[in-house]
Amino acid sequence: MQLSIQSAILGMDRSQVTELIEQLGEPAYRSQQLVEAVYRQRVQSLDEISTLPQSLRISLVTKGISIGLPQIEQRFVSQDGTVRYLVALADGQSVETVWMPEGDGGEAGDGSEAGDQAERFDGLSGDHNQKRHQGQNPGRSTICISSQVGCAVDCQFCLTALLGVKRNLTAGEIVGQVCAVLKDQKVSPPEDRINLVFMGMGEPFLNYENFMKAARLLVEEVGIAERRMTVSTAGIVPRIHDFGGEKIRPKLAISLNASNDKLRTRLMPLNKKWNLEMLIKAAREYPLRMREWITFEYVLLGDVNDSPENAKEVAELLRGIRCKVNLIALNPGPGIEFATPDAERVAIFQTILRASGISAFVRRPRGRDIYAACGQLKRTVETATVLAP
Ligand code: SAH
């Protein structure tokens, strides 16, 4: 089984595909055709690549090479249009990928999204593509992808944590989720402006190399701009440093979720290893590019971390960092002991941050009714229960 993952073209970069083509004694330009077919046309099987001679397709198959596009096993469609995909991997494992039409993939939290904000800043409208899709606005759609099967971080409010970590995804499996969803939704970047958030199952910075390779492939081959991608980390401090040094990199979001060490250690046990002082230091040292900011996510748990005092502590911690805060009211789930806070407490929290000069937004929950919202990805197959919006 592992063999079929390794022999997938999805996940190979240009030099690897070229090497493969050379091994087969074929001219180098064939690698360009293969890369195009896999990442741009997103073909499902080698048979579909009519630009390649049949003899080459046969030698690839004989060598045990496949495209490696993951199969969509199930789709759950929310009342709000969000689609949660259960994506099957070659070894029988599965992960979840979420499609959120009309923006707010979560990296902005204010109903807009990062790429658009940057473009507005540049004075570009960039909405040419809306004409193609009358009425719809696929330019504001966001795909949320997973980086691991399950998660090892054990945040106490997150359903994915209940799975534990099964394994890392390969770069091909990470890119493959995007390709499978683009194909299913019949959209194609860069003509369609797609945002990407690495905020699904797993901790991307605990699968750093594969995550980074996937990010590069998504930029260079699939055609999604860096400024349209955001990766969220629970706070793997050494990797935040490494990430700052990458040439190609998505924007950074950090899951803060608590305003002091005592509380954060209780909610996120990884805080014992990398505490707030270390985390905030890494954020302060992070080399932000022009018009870039760090996003801090803060999951609000009723009567646990949502008091005005907590808000003041957050404002103190983040003082002077070019950042914004995305407040996320807890998305509930079976086995989660916390409560969603009252809307009023959320509003007060936001007001306190804003009064301290910090941009703060409340993230709109997407697809709660189908277990597609933040912290709800657990490969839940039963979705009969419709939760309160
Ligand atoms: N492991 C990474 C990527 C996942 S992003 C990280 O932790 O950042 C998922 C976001 O949803 C995180 O900010 C997380 O704190 C938040 N989250 C987790 N469980 C949640 C829940 N039940 N309700 C709302 N947000 C939740």
Short mmCIF file of C-alpha atoms and ligand atoms in Angstrom, two decimals:
data_model
loop_
_atom_site.label_atom_id
_atom_site.label_comp_id
_atom_site.label_asym_id
_atom_site.label_seq_id
_atom_site.Cartn_x
_atom_site.Cartn_y
_atom_site.Cartn_z
CA MET A 1 0.00 0.00 0.00
CA GLN A 2 2.76 2.38 0.99
CA LEU A 3 4.25 1.70 -2.45
CA SER A 4 1.30 3.17 -4.27
CA ILE A 5 1.60 6.37 -2.23
CA GLN A 6 5.27 6.68 -3.05
CA SER A 7 4.74 6.06 -6.72
CA ALA A 8 2.13 8.77 -7.13
CA ILE A 9 3.00 11.68 -9.37
CA LEU A 10 0.98 14.03 -7.18
CA GLY A 11 3.54 15.23 -4.67
CA MET A 12 6.46 15.11 -7.08
CA ASP A 13 8.03 18.40 -8.01
CA ARG A 14 9.24 19.27 -11.47
CA SER A 15 12.75 17.90 -10.97
CA GLN A 16 11.40 14.60 -9.70
CA VAL A 17 9.03 14.24 -12.64
CA THR A 18 11.88 15.09 -15.02
CA GLU A 19 14.05 12.45 -13.42
CA LEU A 20 11.29 9.90 -13.83
CA ILE A 21 10.81 10.78 -17.50
CA GLU A 22 14.54 10.59 -18.12
CA GLN A 23 14.73 7.18 -16.49
CA LEU A 24 12.19 6.03 -19.03
CA GLY A 25 14.36 7.40 -21.82
CA GLU A 26 11.75 9.92 -22.88
CA PRO A 27 12.44 13.51 -23.96
CA ALA A 28 12.41 16.12 -21.17
CA TYR A 29 9.43 18.07 -22.54
CA ARG A 30 7.22 15.12 -21.63
CA SER A 31 7.70 16.01 -17.98
CA GLN A 32 6.16 19.42 -18.58
CA GLN A 33 3.12 17.75 -20.15
CA LEU A 34 2.81 15.36 -17.25
CA VAL A 35 3.10 18.12 -14.63
CA GLU A 36 0.48 20.20 -16.45
CA ALA A 37 -1.94 17.30 -16.69
CA VAL A 38 -1.60 16.39 -13.01
CA TYR A 39 -1.57 19.80 -11.34
CA ARG A 40 -3.43 22.04 -13.78
CA GLN A 41 -5.90 19.76 -15.52
CA ARG A 42 -6.11 17.50 -12.50
CA VAL A 43 -6.64 14.30 -14.47
CA GLN A 44 -7.62 11.23 -12.54
CA SER A 45 -5.80 8.59 -14.57
CA LEU A 46 -2.85 8.39 -16.93
CA ASP A 47 -5.24 7.30 -19.70
CA GLU A 48 -6.71 10.77 -19.74
CA ILE A 49 -3.42 12.42 -20.72
CA SER A 50 -3.86 12.40 -24.45
CA THR A 51 -0.80 14.61 -24.99
CA LEU A 52 1.41 11.68 -23.93
CA PRO A 53 2.05 8.79 -26.34
CA GLN A 54 0.37 5.59 -25.32
CA SER A 55 3.74 3.83 -25.05
CA LEU A 56 4.82 6.27 -22.34
CA ARG A 57 1.56 5.89 -20.47
CA ILE A 58 2.02 2.13 -20.55
CA SER A 59 5.61 2.33 -19.29
CA LEU A 60 4.48 4.53 -16.41
CA VAL A 61 1.76 2.08 -15.45
CA THR A 62 4.19 -0.84 -15.76
CA LYS A 63 6.56 0.95 -13.40
CA GLY A 64 3.73 1.17 -10.87
CA ILE A 65 3.27 4.92 -11.30
CA SER A 66 -0.17 6.44 -10.82
CA ILE A 67 -1.55 9.96 -10.54
CA GLY A 68 -2.51 9.51 -6.90
CA LEU A 69 -5.55 11.78 -6.87
CA PRO A 70 -7.37 10.90 -3.64
CA GLN A 71 -10.93 9.69 -3.93
CA ILE A 72 -13.81 11.65 -2.50
CA GLU A 73 -15.58 9.09 -0.37
CA GLN A 74 -18.40 11.21 0.97
CA ARG A 75 -19.74 14.75 0.82
CA PHE A 76 -21.75 16.45 3.54
CA VAL A 77 -23.45 19.66 2.49
CA SER A 78 -24.32 22.30 5.08
CA GLN A 79 -27.28 24.65 5.07
CA ASP A 80 -24.77 27.48 4.59
CA GLY A 81 -23.26 25.91 1.47
CA THR A 82 -20.14 24.57 3.16
CA VAL A 83 -19.17 21.09 1.98
CA ARG A 84 -17.25 18.67 4.17
CA TYR A 85 -15.45 16.06 2.12
CA LEU A 86 -14.31 12.72 3.47
CA VAL A 87 -11.27 12.03 1.36
CA ALA A 88 -9.98 8.46 1.06
CA LEU A 89 -6.24 7.84 0.95
CA ALA A 90 -4.48 4.93 -0.76
CA ASP A 91 -3.84 3.00 2.48
CA GLY A 92 -7.47 3.06 3.60
CA GLN A 93 -7.09 6.03 5.95
CA SER A 94 -9.17 9.13 5.38
CA VAL A 95 -9.04 12.83 6.15
CA GLU A 96 -11.42 15.74 5.86
CA THR A 97 -11.28 18.71 3.56
CA VAL A 98 -13.76 21.57 3.71
CA TRP A 99 -15.03 23.79 0.90
CA MET A 100 -16.39 27.14 2.02
CA PRO A 101 -18.07 29.11 -0.74
CA GLU A 102 -18.02 32.88 -0.54
CA GLY A 103 -15.02 33.55 1.56
CA ASP A 104 -14.30 33.68 5.22
CA GLY A 105 -12.21 30.59 5.31
CA GLY A 106 -11.27 31.83 8.66
CA GLU A 107 -8.02 33.60 8.05
CA ALA A 108 -9.71 36.95 8.13
CA GLY A 109 -12.67 36.30 10.35
CA ASP A 110 -14.33 39.51 9.31
CA GLY A 111 -16.14 38.20 6.28
CA SER A 112 -13.38 39.37 3.97
CA GLU A 113 -10.28 37.39 3.30
CA ALA A 114 -6.59 38.01 3.29
CA GLY A 115 -5.87 37.95 -0.42
CA ASP A 116 -8.69 40.37 -1.12
CA GLN A 117 -7.52 42.74 1.57
CA ALA A 118 -4.06 42.84 0.05
CA GLU A 119 -5.53 43.45 -3.38
CA ARG A 120 -7.79 46.22 -2.19
CA PHE A 121 -4.71 47.76 -0.72
CA ASP A 122 -3.02 47.55 -4.10
CA GLY A 123 -6.02 49.14 -5.75
CA LEU A 124 -6.78 46.05 -7.80
CA SER A 125 -10.37 44.99 -8.00
CA GLY A 126 -9.60 41.52 -9.32
CA ASP A 127 -13.25 40.66 -9.80
CA HIS A 128 -13.13 39.98 -13.55
CA ASN A 129 -13.82 36.40 -12.85
CA GLN A 130 -17.21 37.05 -11.29
CA LYS A 131 -18.64 37.57 -14.74
CA ARG A 132 -17.91 33.97 -15.55
CA HIS A 133 -19.99 32.77 -12.67
CA GLN A 134 -23.02 34.99 -12.65
CA GLY A 135 -24.47 35.38 -9.23
CA GLN A 136 -21.90 33.17 -7.59
CA ASN A 137 -18.67 34.44 -6.20
CA PRO A 138 -16.19 31.61 -6.39
CA GLY A 139 -13.40 34.15 -6.09
CA ARG A 140 -14.11 34.25 -2.41
CA SER A 141 -14.14 30.54 -1.82
CA THR A 142 -11.81 28.84 0.60
CA ILE A 143 -10.55 25.28 0.90
CA CYS A 144 -9.52 24.06 4.33
CA ILE A 145 -7.06 21.16 4.13
CA SER A 146 -5.70 18.59 6.53
CA SER A 147 -2.01 17.88 7.14
CA GLN A 148 -2.19 14.71 9.25
CA VAL A 149 -4.58 11.83 9.84
CA GLY A 150 -5.76 12.85 13.30
CA CYS A 151 -3.64 15.07 15.55
CA ALA A 152 -1.14 14.62 18.38
CA VAL A 153 -1.47 18.02 20.00
CA ASP A 154 -4.38 17.16 22.32
CA CYS A 155 -6.11 20.52 22.63
CA GLN A 156 -8.92 19.91 25.10
CA PHE A 157 -11.63 21.64 23.08
CA CYS A 158 -10.91 20.06 19.68
CA LEU A 159 -12.65 16.99 18.30
CA THR A 160 -9.73 16.04 16.06
CA ALA A 161 -7.65 15.52 19.19
CA LEU A 162 -9.90 12.63 20.19
CA LEU A 163 -8.56 10.65 17.22
CA GLY A 164 -4.93 10.87 18.28
CA VAL A 165 -2.46 10.98 15.42
CA LYS A 166 -2.50 8.12 12.94
CA ARG A 167 0.12 9.35 10.51
CA ASN A 168 1.49 12.28 8.56
CA LEU A 169 0.10 13.02 5.14
CA THR A 170 2.50 12.98 2.21
CA ALA A 171 2.95 16.17 0.20
CA GLY A 172 0.95 14.48 -2.56
CA GLU A 173 -1.93 13.75 -0.21
CA ILE A 174 -1.99 17.37 0.94
CA VAL A 175 -1.96 18.77 -2.60
CA GLY A 176 -4.30 15.96 -3.66
CA GLN A 177 -7.05 17.22 -1.34
CA VAL A 178 -6.94 20.57 -3.10
CA CYS A 179 -6.92 18.99 -6.57
CA ALA A 180 -9.83 16.69 -5.71
CA VAL A 181 -11.96 19.55 -4.37
CA LEU A 182 -11.13 21.92 -7.25
CA LYS A 183 -12.16 19.18 -9.64
CA ASP A 184 -15.36 18.46 -7.77
CA GLN A 185 -16.29 22.15 -7.57
CA LYS A 186 -15.29 22.72 -11.20
CA VAL A 187 -13.11 25.70 -10.37
CA SER A 188 -9.59 26.44 -11.42
CA PRO A 189 -7.04 28.86 -10.01
CA PRO A 190 -5.71 31.38 -10.81
CA GLU A 191 -8.78 32.34 -12.91
CA ASP A 192 -10.95 31.48 -9.93
CA ARG A 193 -9.57 33.10 -6.82
CA ILE A 194 -9.28 30.33 -4.32
CA ASN A 195 -8.04 30.78 -0.78
CA LEU A 196 -6.43 27.97 1.09
CA VAL A 197 -6.14 27.43 4.80
CA PHE A 198 -4.04 24.69 6.36
CA MET A 199 -6.48 24.51 9.24
CA GLY A 200 -8.01 21.07 8.88
CA MET A 201 -7.04 17.93 10.76
CA GLY A 202 -3.56 17.79 12.16
CA GLU A 203 -0.72 20.11 13.08
CA PRO A 204 1.05 21.25 9.91
CA PHE A 205 4.25 22.16 11.78
CA LEU A 206 4.56 18.58 13.08
CA ASN A 207 4.60 17.46 9.44
CA TYR A 208 6.75 20.35 8.38
CA GLU A 209 8.67 19.02 5.36
CA ASN A 210 5.62 17.54 3.66
CA PHE A 211 3.52 20.60 4.44
CA MET A 212 6.19 22.91 2.98
CA LYS A 213 6.62 20.80 -0.12
CA ALA A 214 2.85 20.82 -0.63
CA ALA A 215 2.74 24.60 -0.18
CA ARG A 216 5.44 25.06 -2.83
CA LEU A 217 3.64 22.75 -5.25
CA LEU A 218 0.38 24.59 -4.68
CA VAL A 219 2.03 27.90 -5.48
CA GLU A 220 4.28 26.81 -8.33
CA GLU A 221 2.20 24.14 -10.04
CA VAL A 222 -1.44 24.47 -9.01
CA GLY A 223 -1.26 28.26 -9.28
CA ILE A 224 -2.59 29.50 -5.93
CA ALA A 225 -0.82 32.66 -4.76
CA GLU A 226 1.05 32.62 -1.46
CA ARG A 227 -0.95 35.55 -0.15
CA ARG A 228 -4.09 33.44 -0.56
CA MET A 229 -2.82 30.74 1.79
CA THR A 230 -2.67 30.69 5.57
CA VAL A 231 -1.19 28.01 7.78
CA SER A 232 -2.25 27.73 11.38
CA THR A 233 -0.06 26.25 14.10
CA ALA A 234 -0.87 25.35 17.67
CA GLY A 235 2.52 26.86 18.53
CA ILE A 236 5.42 24.60 17.54
CA VAL A 237 7.94 27.32 18.33
CA PRO A 238 11.08 26.02 16.55
CA ARG A 239 9.11 25.55 13.35
CA ILE A 240 7.79 29.13 13.54
CA HIS A 241 11.44 30.23 13.35
CA ASP A 242 12.13 27.90 10.41
CA PHE A 243 8.99 29.00 8.61
CA GLY A 244 10.02 32.65 8.78
CA GLY A 245 13.09 31.75 6.74
CA GLU A 246 11.24 30.04 3.88
CA LYS A 247 11.34 31.71 0.47
CA ILE A 248 7.85 30.60 -0.45
CA ARG A 249 5.49 30.61 2.49
CA PRO A 250 1.79 31.01 3.26
CA LYS A 251 0.74 33.54 5.87
CA LEU A 252 1.00 32.55 9.51
CA ALA A 253 -1.76 32.06 12.05
CA ILE A 254 -1.10 31.02 15.64
CA SER A 255 -3.66 29.37 17.89
CA LEU A 256 -3.32 31.37 21.09
CA ASN A 257 -6.53 30.32 22.82
CA ALA A 258 -5.57 31.47 26.31
CA SER A 259 -4.27 34.62 27.91
CA ASN A 260 -1.90 33.18 30.52
CA ASP A 261 0.27 30.08 30.96
CA LYS A 262 -1.88 28.43 33.61
CA LEU A 263 -4.94 28.54 31.40
CA ARG A 264 -3.09 27.68 28.20
CA THR A 265 -1.41 24.64 29.74
CA ARG A 266 -4.80 23.40 30.86
CA LEU A 267 -6.36 23.88 27.42
CA MET A 268 -3.34 23.07 25.27
CA PRO A 269 -0.89 20.74 27.00
CA LEU A 270 1.81 21.63 24.45
CA ASN A 271 2.15 24.89 26.37
CA LYS A 272 4.27 22.98 28.90
CA LYS A 273 6.88 22.57 26.20
CA TRP A 274 6.54 25.92 24.44
CA ASN A 275 5.03 28.44 26.82
CA LEU A 276 3.57 31.84 26.08
CA GLU A 277 6.83 33.66 26.57
CA MET A 278 8.53 31.47 23.96
CA LEU A 279 5.56 31.67 21.62
CA ILE A 280 5.17 35.42 21.79
CA LYS A 281 8.91 35.90 21.39
CA ALA A 282 8.79 33.81 18.21
CA ALA A 283 5.89 35.91 16.96
CA ARG A 284 7.73 39.15 17.71
CA GLU A 285 10.80 37.92 15.85
CA TYR A 286 8.83 36.62 12.89
CA PRO A 287 9.93 38.42 9.71
CA LEU A 288 6.69 39.85 8.36
CA ARG A 289 6.62 40.89 4.73
CA MET A 290 5.06 44.07 3.38
CA ARG A 291 1.37 44.34 4.22
CA GLU A 292 1.51 41.10 6.17
CA TRP A 293 0.34 40.43 9.69
CA ILE A 294 0.17 37.46 12.02
CA THR A 295 -3.28 36.16 12.84
CA PHE A 296 -3.90 34.92 16.36
CA GLU A 297 -6.83 32.59 16.77
CA TYR A 298 -8.59 32.55 20.10
CA VAL A 299 -11.25 29.93 20.76
CA LEU A 300 -13.67 31.35 23.30
CA LEU A 301 -14.89 28.82 25.87
CA GLY A 302 -17.81 29.97 28.01
CA ASP A 303 -16.65 31.08 31.49
CA VAL A 304 -13.20 29.58 30.96
CA ASN A 305 -11.13 32.02 28.89
CA ASP A 306 -13.68 34.60 27.79
CA SER A 307 -13.72 37.16 30.60
CA PRO A 308 -12.85 40.85 30.23
CA GLU A 309 -9.70 40.13 32.29
CA ASN A 310 -8.66 37.51 29.75
CA ALA A 311 -9.19 40.03 26.96
CA LYS A 312 -6.98 42.55 28.74
CA GLU A 313 -4.26 39.93 29.19
CA VAL A 314 -4.42 39.11 25.47
CA ALA A 315 -4.10 42.78 24.58
CA GLU A 316 -1.04 43.00 26.84
CA LEU A 317 0.58 39.89 25.34
CA LEU A 318 0.13 41.09 21.76
CA ARG A 319 1.04 44.72 22.27
CA GLY A 320 3.28 45.94 19.47
CA ILE A 321 2.92 42.86 17.24
CA ARG A 322 1.54 43.60 13.75
CA CYS A 323 -1.36 41.22 14.08
CA LYS A 324 -5.06 40.64 14.19
CA VAL A 325 -7.11 38.38 16.39
CA ASN A 326 -9.75 35.98 15.13
CA LEU A 327 -12.17 35.12 17.87
CA ILE A 328 -13.87 31.75 17.45
CA ALA A 329 -16.82 30.90 19.65
CA LEU A 330 -16.47 27.24 20.56
CA ASN A 331 -17.98 24.86 18.05
CA PRO A 332 -19.49 22.14 20.19
CA GLY A 333 -19.13 18.41 19.73
CA PRO A 334 -19.68 15.13 21.55
CA GLY A 335 -17.01 14.55 24.17
CA ILE A 336 -16.10 18.24 24.44
CA GLU A 337 -16.65 19.48 27.98
CA PHE A 338 -16.75 23.19 27.21
CA ALA A 339 -19.60 25.52 26.32
CA THR A 340 -20.10 28.10 23.59
CA PRO A 341 -20.01 31.55 25.22
CA ASP A 342 -22.90 33.99 25.08
CA ALA A 343 -22.77 36.33 22.11
CA GLU A 344 -22.61 39.25 24.50
CA ARG A 345 -19.42 38.02 26.15
CA VAL A 346 -17.86 37.51 22.72
CA ALA A 347 -18.78 41.08 21.79
CA ILE A 348 -17.30 42.47 25.01
CA PHE A 349 -14.08 40.52 24.46
CA GLN A 350 -13.82 41.94 20.96
CA THR A 351 -14.53 45.47 22.16
CA ILE A 352 -11.77 45.31 24.77
CA LEU A 353 -9.22 44.16 22.19
CA ARG A 354 -10.28 46.87 19.77
CA ALA A 355 -10.10 49.50 22.46
CA SER A 356 -6.48 48.46 22.98
CA GLY A 357 -5.78 49.04 19.31
CA ILE A 358 -5.87 45.39 18.24
CA SER A 359 -7.89 44.38 15.17
CA ALA A 360 -10.24 41.71 16.34
CA PHE A 361 -12.87 39.83 14.37
CA VAL A 362 -15.36 37.14 15.20
CA ARG A 363 -15.00 34.16 12.89
CA ARG A 364 -18.29 33.15 11.34
CA PRO A 365 -18.87 29.45 12.00
CA ARG A 366 -19.15 27.50 8.77
CA GLY A 367 -20.88 24.17 8.41
CA ARG A 368 -21.49 23.53 12.11
CA ASP A 369 -24.55 21.46 11.23
CA ILE A 370 -22.39 18.95 9.35
CA TYR A 371 -19.40 18.97 11.71
CA ALA A 372 -17.31 20.98 9.30
CA ALA A 373 -16.46 23.96 11.51
CA CYS A 374 -13.16 24.64 13.31
CA GLY A 375 -12.31 21.88 15.73
CA GLN A 376 -15.07 19.58 14.51
CA LEU A 377 -13.16 17.48 11.98
CA LYS A 378 -13.32 13.97 13.25
CA ARG A 379 -14.49 12.02 10.24
CA THR A 380 -17.98 12.03 11.68
CA VAL A 381 -20.11 10.01 9.32
CA GLU A 382 -23.44 10.48 11.07
CA THR A 383 -24.68 14.01 10.65
CA ALA A 384 -28.33 13.53 11.45
CA THR A 385 -28.12 15.90 14.41
CA VAL A 386 -28.59 19.47 13.35
CA LEU A 387 -26.90 21.72 15.87
CA ALA A 388 -28.02 25.21 16.67
CA PRO A 389 -26.41 27.71 14.26
N1 SAH B 1 -3.37 22.36 14.52
C1 SAH B 1 -3.40 23.66 13.93
C2 SAH B 1 -4.30 23.73 12.72
C3 SAH B 1 -5.78 23.57 13.02
S1 SAH B 1 -6.53 25.11 12.86
C4 SAH B 1 -3.77 24.68 14.99
O1 SAH B 1 -4.13 24.29 16.09
O2 SAH B 1 -3.66 25.89 14.75
C5 SAH B 1 -8.01 24.85 13.72
C6 SAH B 1 -8.38 26.06 14.57
O3 SAH B 1 -9.63 25.77 15.20
C7 SAH B 1 -7.38 26.31 15.68
O4 SAH B 1 -7.19 27.68 15.83
C8 SAH B 1 -8.08 25.75 16.90
O5 SAH B 1 -7.65 26.40 18.08
C9 SAH B 1 -9.53 25.98 16.59
N2 SAH B 1 -10.43 25.04 17.25
C10 SAH B 1 -10.16 23.80 17.68
N3 SAH B 1 -11.25 23.25 18.25
C11 SAH B 1 -12.24 24.16 18.17
C12 SAH B 1 -13.61 24.17 18.56
N4 SAH B 1 -14.17 23.12 19.13
N5 SAH B 1 -14.31 25.29 18.30
C13 SAH B 1 -13.77 26.34 17.69
N6 SAH B 1 -12.49 26.38 17.28
C14 SAH B 1 -11.73 25.30 17.53
#
